[in-house]
Amino acid sequence: HLVDSNFDFLEVYDDTLSKEECDKLIKDFEDVSPLSGRKFYETGESQQKYSTTLYSDTRDGLFKAFNIPTNISLQKGIEAYKEKYSFLNDISLWSCWRYYNIQKYEEGQGYYRLHCEHDSADTSGSYRILAWMIYLNDAECGTEFPYQNKILDAKAGRLVIWPAAWSHPHKGVTPNKGLKYIATGWYNFNKGTTEQ
């Protein structure tokens, strides 16, 4: 039978984390030292984005403080997403990728370039099926999805899930005003990604 053709496959789930949980994630992020042995970097303004990023790993105990609340949020969202788009249940061998990022955008920074998450130039990117993002604070600047005609507000605890493909290019609303904190990552096809 026919399905609703108005679906844009961009789903927003509010309150997947409490404000207190988000505040704790932000505090833990700010407490991370670049000297702690974790990968920590800041891109230059000449790149497609300008942010401070902590590369996290769900299999690394160092990131337990980030992994537990992030997983709670994702479990709430992905079940609802698969219920709405039930065909995903018929696609086998995909799961949440172990690596994800916690990012901080300061005044004037941001993800400037329109991009999609299914980047064939990147080995891991070519296996992405869905992307996810959790806003960790109520920020002034959110995320723009021009082909879906949506600008999402950055609200603490809000989880967004969307297809990683070319159909959903997006960028931050830039230049960023104030501070914005997010956690973001992907669901990947397992085949071909040896570090699932």
Short mmCIF file of C-alpha atoms in Angstrom, two decimals:
data_model
loop_
_atom_site.label_atom_id
_atom_site.label_comp_id
_atom_site.label_asym_id
_atom_site.label_seq_id
_atom_site.Cartn_x
_atom_site.Cartn_y
_atom_site.Cartn_z
CA HIS A 1 0.00 0.00 0.00
CA LEU A 2 1.06 3.59 -0.47
CA VAL A 3 2.71 5.51 2.33
CA ASP A 4 2.50 9.19 3.18
CA SER A 5 4.67 10.97 0.61
CA ASN A 6 5.07 13.99 2.87
CA PHE A 7 7.66 12.29 5.06
CA ASP A 8 11.00 14.10 5.00
CA PHE A 9 12.77 11.50 7.18
CA LEU A 10 14.07 14.24 9.46
CA GLU A 11 12.82 13.50 12.96
CA VAL A 12 13.10 15.54 16.14
CA TYR A 13 12.72 14.02 19.62
CA ASP A 14 12.61 16.43 22.52
CA ASP A 15 13.58 15.76 26.13
CA THR A 16 15.59 12.60 25.43
CA LEU A 17 17.94 13.93 28.11
CA SER A 18 17.12 16.25 31.00
CA LYS A 19 18.68 19.69 31.28
CA GLU A 20 20.64 18.40 34.28
CA GLU A 21 22.04 15.51 32.22
CA CYS A 22 23.00 17.92 29.44
CA ASP A 23 24.63 20.31 31.90
CA LYS A 24 26.67 17.40 33.31
CA LEU A 25 27.82 16.42 29.80
CA ILE A 26 28.90 20.01 29.14
CA LYS A 27 30.77 20.17 32.46
CA ASP A 28 32.50 16.86 31.73
CA PHE A 29 33.43 18.14 28.27
CA GLU A 30 34.92 21.32 29.72
CA ASP A 31 36.84 19.28 32.32
CA VAL A 32 38.60 17.19 29.68
CA SER A 33 42.23 18.20 29.34
CA PRO A 34 44.02 17.98 26.00
CA LEU A 35 46.81 16.33 28.01
CA SER A 36 44.61 13.49 29.23
CA GLY A 37 45.49 11.29 26.26
CA ARG A 38 42.16 11.77 24.50
CA LYS A 39 42.07 13.18 20.99
CA PHE A 40 41.10 16.81 21.21
CA TYR A 41 41.41 19.31 18.41
CA GLU A 42 40.28 22.62 17.06
CA THR A 43 39.90 23.23 13.34
CA GLY A 44 40.94 26.44 11.66
CA GLU A 45 38.54 28.90 10.11
CA SER A 46 39.81 27.98 6.65
CA GLN A 47 38.20 24.55 7.07
CA GLN A 48 34.52 23.71 6.58
CA LYS A 49 33.91 24.17 10.29
CA TYR A 50 35.40 25.84 13.30
CA SER A 51 34.80 24.08 16.59
CA THR A 52 36.41 22.29 19.49
CA THR A 53 35.79 18.55 19.14
CA LEU A 54 36.27 15.62 21.50
CA TYR A 55 36.45 12.32 19.63
CA SER A 56 34.60 9.78 21.75
CA ASP A 57 34.46 6.00 21.61
CA THR A 58 31.66 3.87 23.08
CA ARG A 59 34.15 1.05 23.74
CA ASP A 60 36.59 3.19 25.70
CA GLY A 61 35.99 3.46 29.44
CA LEU A 62 37.54 6.93 29.40
CA PHE A 63 34.31 8.16 27.82
CA LYS A 64 31.87 6.45 30.20
CA ALA A 65 30.52 9.80 31.43
CA PHE A 66 29.57 10.65 27.84
CA ASN A 67 28.57 7.18 26.61
CA ILE A 68 25.87 6.41 29.17
CA PRO A 69 23.62 9.48 28.66
CA THR A 70 24.25 9.52 24.92
CA ASN A 71 23.13 5.90 24.65
CA ILE A 72 20.01 6.63 26.72
CA SER A 73 19.04 9.42 24.33
CA LEU A 74 19.73 7.34 21.21
CA GLN A 75 17.75 4.35 22.44
CA LYS A 76 14.68 6.55 22.89
CA GLY A 77 15.03 8.09 19.46
CA ILE A 78 16.03 5.17 17.26
CA GLU A 79 13.13 2.99 18.43
CA ALA A 80 10.65 5.74 17.56
CA TYR A 81 12.42 6.34 14.24
CA LYS A 82 12.24 2.66 13.27
CA GLU A 83 8.61 2.52 14.31
CA LYS A 84 7.74 5.39 11.97
CA TYR A 85 9.96 4.18 9.14
CA SER A 86 9.35 0.47 9.66
CA PHE A 87 11.17 -0.56 6.47
CA LEU A 88 14.40 0.02 8.40
CA ASN A 89 13.55 -3.11 10.39
CA ASP A 90 13.91 -5.11 7.17
CA ILE A 91 17.42 -3.80 6.54
CA SER A 92 19.95 -5.98 8.33
CA LEU A 93 23.47 -5.41 9.56
CA TRP A 94 23.42 -1.79 10.65
CA SER A 95 24.01 -0.33 14.08
CA CYS A 96 25.24 2.73 15.91
CA TRP A 97 28.88 3.37 15.07
CA ARG A 98 31.20 3.26 18.06
CA TYR A 99 32.80 6.64 17.36
CA TYR A 100 31.04 9.95 17.86
CA ASN A 101 31.89 13.58 18.59
CA ILE A 102 31.16 16.05 21.34
CA GLN A 103 31.51 19.55 19.91
CA LYS A 104 31.60 23.08 21.21
CA TYR A 105 30.95 26.08 18.98
CA GLU A 106 31.90 29.48 20.33
CA GLU A 107 30.84 32.93 19.20
CA GLY A 108 31.49 33.34 15.47
CA GLN A 109 32.36 29.68 14.88
CA GLY A 110 30.18 27.00 13.29
CA TYR A 111 29.82 24.40 10.58
CA TYR A 112 29.75 26.74 7.60
CA ARG A 113 29.61 24.38 4.65
CA LEU A 114 26.51 22.60 3.41
CA HIS A 115 27.34 18.88 3.62
CA CYS A 116 25.87 15.41 3.95
CA GLU A 117 27.13 12.61 6.18
CA HIS A 118 27.42 9.96 3.46
CA ASP A 119 30.78 11.04 2.15
CA SER A 120 32.21 8.51 -0.29
CA ALA A 121 35.64 10.11 0.05
CA ASP A 122 35.77 8.84 3.63
CA THR A 123 35.82 5.05 4.14
CA SER A 124 33.62 5.16 7.23
CA GLY A 125 31.39 7.85 5.70
CA SER A 126 30.49 5.66 2.75
CA TYR A 127 28.82 3.16 5.11
CA ARG A 128 26.67 5.67 6.99
CA ILE A 129 22.92 5.08 6.85
CA LEU A 130 21.65 7.61 9.43
CA ALA A 131 23.08 10.58 11.28
CA TRP A 132 22.17 11.78 14.75
CA MET A 133 22.73 14.88 16.83
CA ILE A 134 21.86 15.79 20.40
CA TYR A 135 21.78 19.45 21.38
CA LEU A 136 23.26 19.84 24.85
CA ASN A 137 22.20 23.41 25.54
CA ASP A 138 19.59 25.96 24.54
CA ALA A 139 21.67 27.80 21.96
CA GLU A 140 20.73 30.74 19.79
CA CYS A 141 21.83 29.11 16.52
CA GLY A 142 20.57 25.71 15.41
CA THR A 143 20.91 23.67 12.23
CA GLU A 144 19.63 24.36 8.73
CA PHE A 145 18.29 21.67 6.36
CA PRO A 146 17.51 23.75 3.25
CA TYR A 147 16.05 20.95 1.10
CA GLN A 148 13.66 20.01 3.89
CA ASN A 149 12.92 23.72 4.35
CA LYS A 150 13.70 23.50 8.07
CA ILE A 151 15.84 25.33 10.57
CA LEU A 152 15.99 23.38 13.82
CA ASP A 153 16.30 25.24 17.09
CA ALA A 154 19.05 24.12 19.45
CA LYS A 155 17.27 22.93 22.58
CA ALA A 156 18.92 20.99 25.42
CA GLY A 157 18.03 17.30 25.25
CA ARG A 158 16.71 17.47 21.68
CA LEU A 159 17.75 14.52 19.51
CA VAL A 160 17.61 14.74 15.73
CA ILE A 161 17.90 11.72 13.40
CA TRP A 162 18.07 11.93 9.60
CA PRO A 163 19.34 10.00 6.54
CA ALA A 164 23.07 10.30 5.96
CA ALA A 165 22.59 10.54 2.18
CA TRP A 166 22.91 13.44 -0.25
CA SER A 167 19.17 14.13 0.12
CA HIS A 168 19.74 15.75 3.52
CA PRO A 169 22.52 18.32 3.23
CA HIS A 170 22.73 20.60 6.24
CA LYS A 171 24.90 23.15 7.99
CA GLY A 172 24.97 25.11 11.19
CA VAL A 173 23.23 28.45 11.36
CA THR A 174 26.32 30.64 11.12
CA PRO A 175 28.06 32.59 12.39
CA ASN A 176 27.25 31.00 15.73
CA LYS A 177 26.09 33.33 18.49
CA GLY A 178 27.05 32.53 22.06
CA LEU A 179 27.89 28.92 22.89
CA LYS A 180 26.49 25.75 21.33
CA TYR A 181 27.26 22.21 22.48
CA ILE A 182 26.26 19.07 20.61
CA ALA A 183 26.93 15.35 20.53
CA THR A 184 26.80 13.83 17.06
CA GLY A 185 27.45 10.54 15.31
CA TRP A 186 26.14 7.93 12.89
CA TYR A 187 24.44 4.62 12.30
CA ASN A 188 26.50 2.56 9.86
CA PHE A 189 26.11 -0.55 7.78
CA ASN A 190 28.29 -3.09 9.58
CA LYS A 191 29.74 -4.65 6.45
CA GLY A 192 32.98 -2.93 5.53
CA THR A 193 33.42 -1.04 8.78
CA THR A 194 35.88 -3.16 10.68
CA GLU A 195 35.67 -1.08 13.85
CA GLN A 196 31.91 -1.25 14.37
#
